[in-house]
Coordinates of C-alpha atoms in Angstrom, one line a residue:
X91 CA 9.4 -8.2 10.4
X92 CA 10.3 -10.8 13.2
X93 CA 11.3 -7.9 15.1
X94 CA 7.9 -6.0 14.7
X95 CA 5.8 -9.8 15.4
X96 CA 7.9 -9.8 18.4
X97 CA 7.1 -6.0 19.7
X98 CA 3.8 -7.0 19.2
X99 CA 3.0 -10.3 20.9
X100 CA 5.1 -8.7 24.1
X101 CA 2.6 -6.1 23.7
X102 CA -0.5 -8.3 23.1
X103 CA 0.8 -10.4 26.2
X104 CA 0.9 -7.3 29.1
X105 CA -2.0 -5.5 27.6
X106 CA -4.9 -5.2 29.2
X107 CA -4.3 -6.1 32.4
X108 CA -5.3 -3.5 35.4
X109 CA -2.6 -0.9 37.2
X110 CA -3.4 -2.5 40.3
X111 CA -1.8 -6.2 39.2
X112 CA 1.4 -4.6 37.9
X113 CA 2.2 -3.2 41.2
X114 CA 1.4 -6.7 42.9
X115 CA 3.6 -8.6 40.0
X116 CA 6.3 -6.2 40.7
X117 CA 6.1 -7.3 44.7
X118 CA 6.2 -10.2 43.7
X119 CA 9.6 -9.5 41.6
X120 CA 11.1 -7.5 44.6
X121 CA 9.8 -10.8 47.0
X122 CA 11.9 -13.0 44.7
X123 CA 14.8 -10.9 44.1
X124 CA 15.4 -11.2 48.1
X125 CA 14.9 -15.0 48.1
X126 CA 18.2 -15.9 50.0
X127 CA 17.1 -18.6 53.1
X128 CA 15.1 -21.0 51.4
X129 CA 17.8 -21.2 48.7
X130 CA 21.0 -20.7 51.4
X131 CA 19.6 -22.4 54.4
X132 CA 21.5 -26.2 54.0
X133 CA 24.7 -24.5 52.9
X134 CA 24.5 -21.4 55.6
X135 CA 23.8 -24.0 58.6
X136 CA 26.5 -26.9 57.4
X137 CA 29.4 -24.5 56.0
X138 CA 28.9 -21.2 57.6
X139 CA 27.7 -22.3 61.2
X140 CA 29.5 -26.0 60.9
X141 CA 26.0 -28.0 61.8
X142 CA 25.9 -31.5 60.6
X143 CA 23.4 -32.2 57.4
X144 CA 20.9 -33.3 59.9
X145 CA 20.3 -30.6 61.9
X146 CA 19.9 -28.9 58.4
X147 CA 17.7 -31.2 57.4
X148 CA 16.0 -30.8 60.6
X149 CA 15.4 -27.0 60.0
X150 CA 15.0 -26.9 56.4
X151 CA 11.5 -29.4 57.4
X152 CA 10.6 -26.8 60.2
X153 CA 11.2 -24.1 57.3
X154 CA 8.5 -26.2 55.2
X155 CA 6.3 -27.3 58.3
X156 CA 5.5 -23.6 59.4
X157 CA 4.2 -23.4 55.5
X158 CA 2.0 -26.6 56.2
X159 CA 0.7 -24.7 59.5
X160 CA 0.5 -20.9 57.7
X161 CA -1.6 -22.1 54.4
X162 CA -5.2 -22.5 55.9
X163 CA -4.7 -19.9 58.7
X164 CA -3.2 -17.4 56.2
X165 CA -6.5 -18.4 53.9
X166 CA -9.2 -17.8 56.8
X167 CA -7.4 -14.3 57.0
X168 CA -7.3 -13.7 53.6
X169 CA -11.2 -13.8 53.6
X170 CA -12.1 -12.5 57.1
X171 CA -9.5 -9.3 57.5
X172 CA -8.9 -8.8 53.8
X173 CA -5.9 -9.5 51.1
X174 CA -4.1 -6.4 52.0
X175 CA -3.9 -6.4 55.9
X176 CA -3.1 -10.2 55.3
X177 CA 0.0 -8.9 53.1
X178 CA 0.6 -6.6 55.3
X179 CA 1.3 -8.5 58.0
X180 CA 2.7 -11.6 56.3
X181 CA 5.3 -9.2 54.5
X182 CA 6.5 -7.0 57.3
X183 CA 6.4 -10.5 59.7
X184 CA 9.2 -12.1 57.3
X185 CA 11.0 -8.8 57.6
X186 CA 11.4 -9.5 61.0
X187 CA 11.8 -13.0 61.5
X188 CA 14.2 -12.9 58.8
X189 CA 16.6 -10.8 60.0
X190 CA 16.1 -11.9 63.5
X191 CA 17.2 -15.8 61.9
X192 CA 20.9 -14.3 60.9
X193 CA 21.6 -13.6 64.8
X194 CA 20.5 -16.8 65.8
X195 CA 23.3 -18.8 67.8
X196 CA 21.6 -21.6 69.6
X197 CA 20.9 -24.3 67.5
X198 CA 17.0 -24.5 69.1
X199 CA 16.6 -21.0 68.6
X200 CA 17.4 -21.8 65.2
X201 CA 15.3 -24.1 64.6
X202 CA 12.1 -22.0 66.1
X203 CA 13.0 -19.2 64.2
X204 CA 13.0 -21.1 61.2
X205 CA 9.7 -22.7 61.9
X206 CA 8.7 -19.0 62.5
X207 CA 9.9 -18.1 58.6
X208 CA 8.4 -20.8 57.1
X209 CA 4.9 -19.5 58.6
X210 CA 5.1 -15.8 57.5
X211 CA 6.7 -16.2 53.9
X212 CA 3.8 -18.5 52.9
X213 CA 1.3 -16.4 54.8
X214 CA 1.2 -14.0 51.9
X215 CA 0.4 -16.8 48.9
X216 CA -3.3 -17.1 49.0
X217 CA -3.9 -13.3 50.0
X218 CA -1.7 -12.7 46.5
X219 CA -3.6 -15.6 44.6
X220 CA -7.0 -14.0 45.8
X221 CA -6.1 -10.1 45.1
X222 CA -5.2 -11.6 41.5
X223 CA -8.2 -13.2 41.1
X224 CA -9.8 -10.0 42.1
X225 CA -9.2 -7.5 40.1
X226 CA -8.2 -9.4 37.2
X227 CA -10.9 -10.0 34.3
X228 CA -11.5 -14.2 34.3
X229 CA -10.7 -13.8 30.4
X230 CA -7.4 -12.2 31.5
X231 CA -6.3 -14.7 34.5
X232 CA -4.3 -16.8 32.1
X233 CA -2.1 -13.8 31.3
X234 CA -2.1 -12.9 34.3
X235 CA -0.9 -15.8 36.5
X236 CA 1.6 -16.6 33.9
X237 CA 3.4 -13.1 34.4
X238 CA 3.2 -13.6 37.9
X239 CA 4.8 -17.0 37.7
X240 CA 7.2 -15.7 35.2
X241 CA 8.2 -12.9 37.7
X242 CA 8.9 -15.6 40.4
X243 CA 11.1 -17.0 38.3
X244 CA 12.7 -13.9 37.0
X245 CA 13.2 -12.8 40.5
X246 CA 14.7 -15.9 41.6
X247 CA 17.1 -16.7 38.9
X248 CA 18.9 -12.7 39.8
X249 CA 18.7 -13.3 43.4
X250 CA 20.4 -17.1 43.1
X251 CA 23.1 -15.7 41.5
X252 CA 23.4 -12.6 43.8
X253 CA 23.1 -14.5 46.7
X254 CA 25.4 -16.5 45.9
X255 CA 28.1 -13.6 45.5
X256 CA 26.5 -12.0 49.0
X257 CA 27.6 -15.3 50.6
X258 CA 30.5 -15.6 49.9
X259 CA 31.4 -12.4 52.0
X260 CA 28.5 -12.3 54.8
X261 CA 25.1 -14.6 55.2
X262 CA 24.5 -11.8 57.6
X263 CA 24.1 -9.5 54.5
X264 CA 21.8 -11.9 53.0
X265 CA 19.9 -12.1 55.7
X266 CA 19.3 -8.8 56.1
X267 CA 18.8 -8.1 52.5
X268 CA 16.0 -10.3 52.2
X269 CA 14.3 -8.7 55.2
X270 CA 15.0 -5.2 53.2
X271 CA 13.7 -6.1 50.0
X272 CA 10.5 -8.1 51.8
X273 CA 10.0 -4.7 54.0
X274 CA 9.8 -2.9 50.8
X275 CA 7.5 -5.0 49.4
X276 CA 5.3 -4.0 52.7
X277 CA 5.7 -0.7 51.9
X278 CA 4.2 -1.1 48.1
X279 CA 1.7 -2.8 49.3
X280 CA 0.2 -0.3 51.7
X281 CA 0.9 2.7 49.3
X282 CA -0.1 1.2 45.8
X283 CA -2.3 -1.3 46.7
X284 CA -6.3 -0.5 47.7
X285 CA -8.3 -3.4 49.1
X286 CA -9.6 -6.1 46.6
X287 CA -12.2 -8.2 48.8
X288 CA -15.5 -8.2 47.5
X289 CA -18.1 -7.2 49.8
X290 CA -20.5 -9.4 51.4
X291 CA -24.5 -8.3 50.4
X292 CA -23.1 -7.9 46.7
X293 CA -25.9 -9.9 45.5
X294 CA -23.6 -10.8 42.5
X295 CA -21.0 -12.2 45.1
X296 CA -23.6 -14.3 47.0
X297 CA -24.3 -16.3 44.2
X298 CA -20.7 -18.5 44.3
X299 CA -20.2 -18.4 48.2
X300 CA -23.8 -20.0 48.3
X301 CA -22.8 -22.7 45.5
X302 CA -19.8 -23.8 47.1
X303 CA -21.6 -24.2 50.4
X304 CA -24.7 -26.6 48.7
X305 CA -27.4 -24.2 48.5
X306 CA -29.1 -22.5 45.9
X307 CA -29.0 -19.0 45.6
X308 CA -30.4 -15.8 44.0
X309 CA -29.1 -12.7 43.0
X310 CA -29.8 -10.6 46.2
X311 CA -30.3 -13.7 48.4
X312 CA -28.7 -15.0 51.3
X313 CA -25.1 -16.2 51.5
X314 CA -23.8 -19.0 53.3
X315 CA -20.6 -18.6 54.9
X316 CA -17.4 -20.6 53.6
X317 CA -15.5 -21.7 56.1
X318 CA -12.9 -24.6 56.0
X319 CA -15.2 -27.4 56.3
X320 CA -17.1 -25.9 53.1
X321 CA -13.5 -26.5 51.4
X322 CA -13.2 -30.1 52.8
X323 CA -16.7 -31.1 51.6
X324 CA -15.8 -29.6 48.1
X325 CA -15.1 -33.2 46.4
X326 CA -13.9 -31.8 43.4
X327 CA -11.7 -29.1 44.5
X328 CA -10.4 -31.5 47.2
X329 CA -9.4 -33.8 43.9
X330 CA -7.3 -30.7 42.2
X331 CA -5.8 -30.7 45.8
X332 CA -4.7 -33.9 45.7
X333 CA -3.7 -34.2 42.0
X334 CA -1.8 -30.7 43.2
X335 CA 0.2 -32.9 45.7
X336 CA 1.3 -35.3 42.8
X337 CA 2.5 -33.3 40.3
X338 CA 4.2 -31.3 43.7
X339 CA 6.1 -34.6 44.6
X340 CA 7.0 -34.8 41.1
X341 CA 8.7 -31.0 40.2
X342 CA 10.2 -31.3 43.5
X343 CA 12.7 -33.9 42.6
X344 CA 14.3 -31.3 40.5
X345 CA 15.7 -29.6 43.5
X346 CA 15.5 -32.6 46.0
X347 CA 16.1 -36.3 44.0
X348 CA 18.2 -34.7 41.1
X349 CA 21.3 -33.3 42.8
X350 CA 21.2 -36.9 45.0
X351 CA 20.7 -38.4 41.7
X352 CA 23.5 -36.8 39.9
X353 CA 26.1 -36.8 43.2
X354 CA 25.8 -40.3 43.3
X355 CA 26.5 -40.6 39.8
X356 CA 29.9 -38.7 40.3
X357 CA 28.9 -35.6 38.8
X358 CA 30.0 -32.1 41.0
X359 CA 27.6 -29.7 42.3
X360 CA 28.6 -27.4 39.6
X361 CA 27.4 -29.8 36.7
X362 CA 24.1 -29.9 38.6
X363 CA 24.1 -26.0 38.9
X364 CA 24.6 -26.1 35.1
X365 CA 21.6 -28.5 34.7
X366 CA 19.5 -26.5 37.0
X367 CA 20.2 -23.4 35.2
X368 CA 18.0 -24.8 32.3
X369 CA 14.9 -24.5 34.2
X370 CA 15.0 -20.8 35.1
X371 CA 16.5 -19.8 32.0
X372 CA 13.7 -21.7 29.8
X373 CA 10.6 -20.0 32.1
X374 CA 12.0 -17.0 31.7
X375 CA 12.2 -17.4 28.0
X376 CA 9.0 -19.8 27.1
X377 CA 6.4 -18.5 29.7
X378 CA 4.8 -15.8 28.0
X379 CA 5.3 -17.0 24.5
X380 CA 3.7 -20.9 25.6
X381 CA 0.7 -18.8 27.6
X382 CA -0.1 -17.1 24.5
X383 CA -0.4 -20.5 23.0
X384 CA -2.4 -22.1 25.4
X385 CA -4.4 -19.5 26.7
X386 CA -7.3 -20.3 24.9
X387 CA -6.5 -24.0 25.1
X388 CA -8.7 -26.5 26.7
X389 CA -7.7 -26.6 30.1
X390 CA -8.2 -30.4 30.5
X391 CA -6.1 -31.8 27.6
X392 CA -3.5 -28.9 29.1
X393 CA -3.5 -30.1 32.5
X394 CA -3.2 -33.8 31.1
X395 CA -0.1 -33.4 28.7
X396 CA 1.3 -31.6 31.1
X397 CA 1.3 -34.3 34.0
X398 CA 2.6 -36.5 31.7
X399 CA 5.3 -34.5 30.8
X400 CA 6.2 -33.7 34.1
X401 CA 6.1 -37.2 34.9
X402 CA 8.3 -39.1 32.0
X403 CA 10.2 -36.3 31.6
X404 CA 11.7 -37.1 34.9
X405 CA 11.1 -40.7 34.1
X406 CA 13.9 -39.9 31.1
X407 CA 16.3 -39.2 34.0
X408 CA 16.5 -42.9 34.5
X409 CA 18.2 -43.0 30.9
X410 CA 20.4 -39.7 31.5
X411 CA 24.1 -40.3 31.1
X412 CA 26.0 -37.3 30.0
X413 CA 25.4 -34.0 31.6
X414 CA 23.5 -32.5 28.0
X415 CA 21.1 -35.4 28.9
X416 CA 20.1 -34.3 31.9
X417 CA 19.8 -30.8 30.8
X418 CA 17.4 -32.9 28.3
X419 CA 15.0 -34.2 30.3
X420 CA 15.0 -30.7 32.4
X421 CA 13.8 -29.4 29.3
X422 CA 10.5 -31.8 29.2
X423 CA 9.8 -31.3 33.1
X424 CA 9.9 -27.7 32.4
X425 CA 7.4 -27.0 29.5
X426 CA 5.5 -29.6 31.8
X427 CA 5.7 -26.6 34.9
X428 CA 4.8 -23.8 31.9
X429 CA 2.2 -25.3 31.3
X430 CA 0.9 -26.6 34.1
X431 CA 1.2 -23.5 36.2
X432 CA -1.1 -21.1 34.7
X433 CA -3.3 -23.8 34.0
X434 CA -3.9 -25.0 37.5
X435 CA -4.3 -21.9 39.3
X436 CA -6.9 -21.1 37.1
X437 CA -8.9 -24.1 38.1
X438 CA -8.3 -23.1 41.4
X439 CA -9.8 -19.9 41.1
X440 CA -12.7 -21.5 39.0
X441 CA -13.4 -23.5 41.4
X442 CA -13.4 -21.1 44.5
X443 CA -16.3 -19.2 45.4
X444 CA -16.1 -15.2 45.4
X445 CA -15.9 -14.9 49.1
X446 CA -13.9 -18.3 49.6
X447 CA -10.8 -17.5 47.6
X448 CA -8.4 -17.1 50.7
X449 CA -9.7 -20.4 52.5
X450 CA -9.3 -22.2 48.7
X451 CA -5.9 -20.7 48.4
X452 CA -4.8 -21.7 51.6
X453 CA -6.4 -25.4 51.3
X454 CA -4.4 -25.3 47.5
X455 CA -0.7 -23.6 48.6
X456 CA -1.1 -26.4 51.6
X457 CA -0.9 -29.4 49.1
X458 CA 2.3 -27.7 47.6
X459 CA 3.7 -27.3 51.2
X460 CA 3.1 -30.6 52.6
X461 CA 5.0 -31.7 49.2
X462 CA 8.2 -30.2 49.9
X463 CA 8.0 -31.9 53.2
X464 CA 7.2 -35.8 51.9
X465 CA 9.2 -35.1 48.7
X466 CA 12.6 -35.2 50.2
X467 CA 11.7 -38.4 52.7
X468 CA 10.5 -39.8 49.5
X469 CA 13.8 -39.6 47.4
X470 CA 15.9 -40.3 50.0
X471 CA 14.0 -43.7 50.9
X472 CA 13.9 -44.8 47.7
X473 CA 17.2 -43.6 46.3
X474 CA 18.6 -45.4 49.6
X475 CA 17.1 -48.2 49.1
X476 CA 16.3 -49.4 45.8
X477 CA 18.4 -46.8 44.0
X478 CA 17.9 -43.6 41.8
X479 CA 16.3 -45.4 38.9
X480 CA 13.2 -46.2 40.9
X481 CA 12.6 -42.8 41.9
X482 CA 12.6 -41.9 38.1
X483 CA 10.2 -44.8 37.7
X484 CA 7.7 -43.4 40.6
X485 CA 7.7 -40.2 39.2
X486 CA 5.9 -41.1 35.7
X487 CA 4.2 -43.5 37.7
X488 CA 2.9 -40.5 39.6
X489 CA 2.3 -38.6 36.1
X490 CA 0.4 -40.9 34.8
X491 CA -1.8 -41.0 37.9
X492 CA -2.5 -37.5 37.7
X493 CA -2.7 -37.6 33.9
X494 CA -6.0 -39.9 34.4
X495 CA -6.8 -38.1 37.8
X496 CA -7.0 -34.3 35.5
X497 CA -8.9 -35.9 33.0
X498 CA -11.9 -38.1 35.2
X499 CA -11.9 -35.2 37.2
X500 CA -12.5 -31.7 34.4
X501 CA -14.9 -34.0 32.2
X502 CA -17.9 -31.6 31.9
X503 CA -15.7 -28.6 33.2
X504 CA -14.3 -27.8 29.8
X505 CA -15.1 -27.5 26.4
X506 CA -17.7 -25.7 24.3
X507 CA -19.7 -29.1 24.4
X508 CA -21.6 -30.6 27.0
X509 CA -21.2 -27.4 29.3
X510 CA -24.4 -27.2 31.4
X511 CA -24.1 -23.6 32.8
X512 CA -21.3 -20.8 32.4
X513 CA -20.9 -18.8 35.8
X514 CA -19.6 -15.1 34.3
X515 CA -18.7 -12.2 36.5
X516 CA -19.6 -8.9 36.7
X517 CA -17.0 -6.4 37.4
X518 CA -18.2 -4.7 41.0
X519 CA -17.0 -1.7 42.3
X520 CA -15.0 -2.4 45.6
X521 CA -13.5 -0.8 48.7
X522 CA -10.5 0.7 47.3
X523 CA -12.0 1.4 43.8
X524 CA -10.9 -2.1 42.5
X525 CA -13.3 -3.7 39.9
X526 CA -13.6 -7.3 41.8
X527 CA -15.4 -10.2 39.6
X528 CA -18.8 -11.3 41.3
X529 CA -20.6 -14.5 40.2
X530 CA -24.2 -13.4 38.7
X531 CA -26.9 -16.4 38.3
X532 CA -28.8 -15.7 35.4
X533 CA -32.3 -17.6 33.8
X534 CA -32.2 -20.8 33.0
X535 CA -28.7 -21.6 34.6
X536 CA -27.0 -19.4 31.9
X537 CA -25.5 -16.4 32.4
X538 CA -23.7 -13.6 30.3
X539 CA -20.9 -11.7 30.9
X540 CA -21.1 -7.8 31.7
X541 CA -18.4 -5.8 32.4
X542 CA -18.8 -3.0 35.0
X543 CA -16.0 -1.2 35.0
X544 CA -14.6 0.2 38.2
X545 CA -15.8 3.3 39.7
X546 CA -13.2 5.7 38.2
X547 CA -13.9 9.5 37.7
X548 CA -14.2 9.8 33.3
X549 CA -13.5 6.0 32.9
X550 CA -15.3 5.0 29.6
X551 CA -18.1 2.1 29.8
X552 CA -16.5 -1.0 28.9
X553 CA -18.7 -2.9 26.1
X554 CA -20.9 -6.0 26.8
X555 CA -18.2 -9.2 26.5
X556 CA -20.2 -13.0 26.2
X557 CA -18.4 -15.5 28.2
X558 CA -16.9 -17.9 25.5
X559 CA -18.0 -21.3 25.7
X560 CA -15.5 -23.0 27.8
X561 CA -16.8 -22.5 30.9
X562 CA -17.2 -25.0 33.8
X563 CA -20.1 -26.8 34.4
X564 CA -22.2 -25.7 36.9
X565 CA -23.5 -29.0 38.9
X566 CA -27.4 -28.9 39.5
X567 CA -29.2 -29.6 43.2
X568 CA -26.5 -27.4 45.2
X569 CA -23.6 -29.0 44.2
X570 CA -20.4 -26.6 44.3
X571 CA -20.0 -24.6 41.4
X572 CA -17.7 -23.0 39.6
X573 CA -17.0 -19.5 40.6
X574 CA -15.0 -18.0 37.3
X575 CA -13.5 -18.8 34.0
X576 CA -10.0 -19.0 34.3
X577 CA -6.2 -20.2 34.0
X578 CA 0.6 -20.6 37.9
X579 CA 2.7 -20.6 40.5

């Protein structure tokens, strides 16, 4: 019998979901299984090439600076060119400038090249983040994003422990077996994957790039273009930007104020390898089971429990004593990244007008990029000096912040009551064949769901679905709106 549940909610949790995404949630899972410099970088420039921690600390920021520079240009590409020739290029870019890194000598050269990786491996976020959003039904993103995060994770926990064994005989090897993996994720792309971008003068489409830019719109009418400063002006999504950048500073730690943390304490890098471990191992096992539980959850209480967890989960740290007790608290911080994962990218996409998504990707993978780069300047000042115990403090200080930041900021957004207008898409035939949701305004600020499928030779007509009442708000006089229903990583 538990056997049989089982089968069935794996199957309940990957139904559904169009060709198309499986083939970009399995480049994802290739991505990740190549992961090697981001996770190598510190040990391959202090052990292999006998560069003090500074210089690696040094590159390790360029690595997350070229992110910071890559996110809005990456976005403004994602919408102008397309998600696939962004992919494209961002894929087949890290190829090369990952394999180019491993015959670096000269410490500057280093350093550039390194800048140069950090630009191209986070070009490809918001084209993937945008393609999902795409082609994947609003009901569905949930699912959806969870899978994809869970792949990441997947991917990253084989790859750590392969890299690790590729290291000990050649970096070179890892090198170049990243840029292998990353070319072959290229490859997919161009094969298996059609074009996703709706097209402008779908009237259905026009409807949420004219919200977010403050003007009203009709079905058929005019569109305004969304261009960064759109995104800037976009008080509310600006807030899930900033409230992205907390709970950032917070998970962060994990990787950045914990092995500090625990060094300091006298415990050896193994013992915090062992702690570590707990994270992958309980995404990998809780994702899709937690998703089905909250997918149908109110997004705001989700996104608010969650920041506290994250927060005084790490908080708990403080307490920590034996090495069980830190895999404790990891525990908390991780159903806290479950949670919150899913749950944020979908407001996100809400959020994001049709033909904005790549410049409100970008603007949201930027607030996760310029995290890794404060996040370690933060632990070490404060571990420095004031100790370790008032970096636990900051970070449920930090929790809590966003705690009351999620909910002030999703009052109105979610819920069955109080919900002034539900934007519902209509699937739209485009280039490539790929059913892409459009925004369609309907009498009386209401509208109702109709799915269209794709055009697909002897595809059957998918029924008429309502949208279910726990759709955002859409803000009268102009105000942004929300493009879709929705919600990781």
């Amino acid at each position: 019998m538990f056997v049989a549940r089982t089968r069935r909610a794996l199957r309940e949790s990957v139904s559904g979901l169009p060709r198309a995404f499986w083939w970009l949630w399995t480049s994802t899972l290739v991505n990740r299984l190549g992961a090697f410099v981001a996770t190598f970088m510190t040990l391959y420039l202090t052990l292999e090439r006998g560069y003090s921690a500074s210089f690696a600390g040094l590159v390790v920021a360029l690595h997350g600076l070229g992110g910071v520079v890559s996110s809005l240009v990456a976005g403004v590409m994602t919408d102008r060119l397309g998600r696939r020739p962004t992919l494209l290029a961002a894929q087949a870019s890290t190829a090369f400038s990952v394999a180019l890194l491993g015959f670096m000598q000269h410490p500057a050269a280093i350093a550039a090249v390194a800048l140069l990786v950090g630009m191209t491996s986070n070009a490809s976020r918001p084209a993937v983040a945008a393609m999902m959003a795409d082609i994947v039904r609003p009901e569905d993103r949930v699912r959806a994003f969870a899978l994809n995060y869970w792949a990441i994770n997947l991917g990253f926990a084989v790859s750590a422990t392969a890299a690790g064994v590729i290291a000990e005989y050649s970096y070179l090897a890892g090198f170049l077996g990243e840029a292998a993996l990353t070319l072959a994720c290229a490859v997919l792309v161009f094969v298996k994957l059609p074009e996703s971008r709706p097209e402008r003068g779908d009237g259905a489409g026009a409807a949420g790039a004219a919200g977010a830019a403050g003007t009203a719109g009709a079905a058929g009418g005019s569109e305004a273009e969304v261009g960064i400063g759109t995104v800037l002006r976009d008080g509310r999504f600006m807030g899930v930007v900033g409230l992205s950048f907390l709970i950032s500073l917070i998970f962060t730690q994990g990787s950045v104020g914990l092995p500090v943390a625990m060094g300091a304490a006298g415990f050896s890098p193994g013992d915090y390898g062992l702690v570590i471990a707990v994270n992958g191992l309980l995404i990998v096992v809780l994702q899709i089971p937690v998703t089905r539980f909250i997918e149908h959850r109110d997004p705001q209480k989700l996104l608010v429990v969650s920041a506290l967890l994250a927060g005084y989960g790490f908080a708990l740290t403080a307490f920590a004593g034996p090495v069980w007790a830190y895999a404790l608290t990891v525990c908390v911080w991780t159903l806290a990244e479950i949670v919150n994962s899913p749950t944020q990218m979908g407001l996100v996409v809400r959020l994001s007008p049709v033909h904005g998504r790549g410049r409100y990707q970008g603007m949201y993978t930027m607030s996760w990029a310029v995290a890794a780069l404060v996040a370690p300047l933060m632990a070490g000042f404060v571990i420095d000096r004031y100790g370790a115990g008032w970096l636990w403090g900051a970070t449920g200080v930090l929790g809590s912040v966003a705690a009351v930041g999620y909910w002030l900021l999703m009052r109105g957004l979610s819920g069955a009551e109080g919900v002034a207008a539900v934007a519902v898409p209509a699937e739209v035939p485009a280039a490539g064949g790929l059913a892409v949701p459009a925004e369609l305004p309907a009498a009386g600020g209401l509208a109702a769901a109709a799915e269209v499928p794709a055009a697909a030779p002897g595809a059957p007509v998918s029924p008429v679905e309502v949208a279910a009442a726990g759709g955002l708000a859409e803000p009268e006089g102009g105000a942004p709106k929300a493009a879709d229903p929705l919600p990781a990583g």
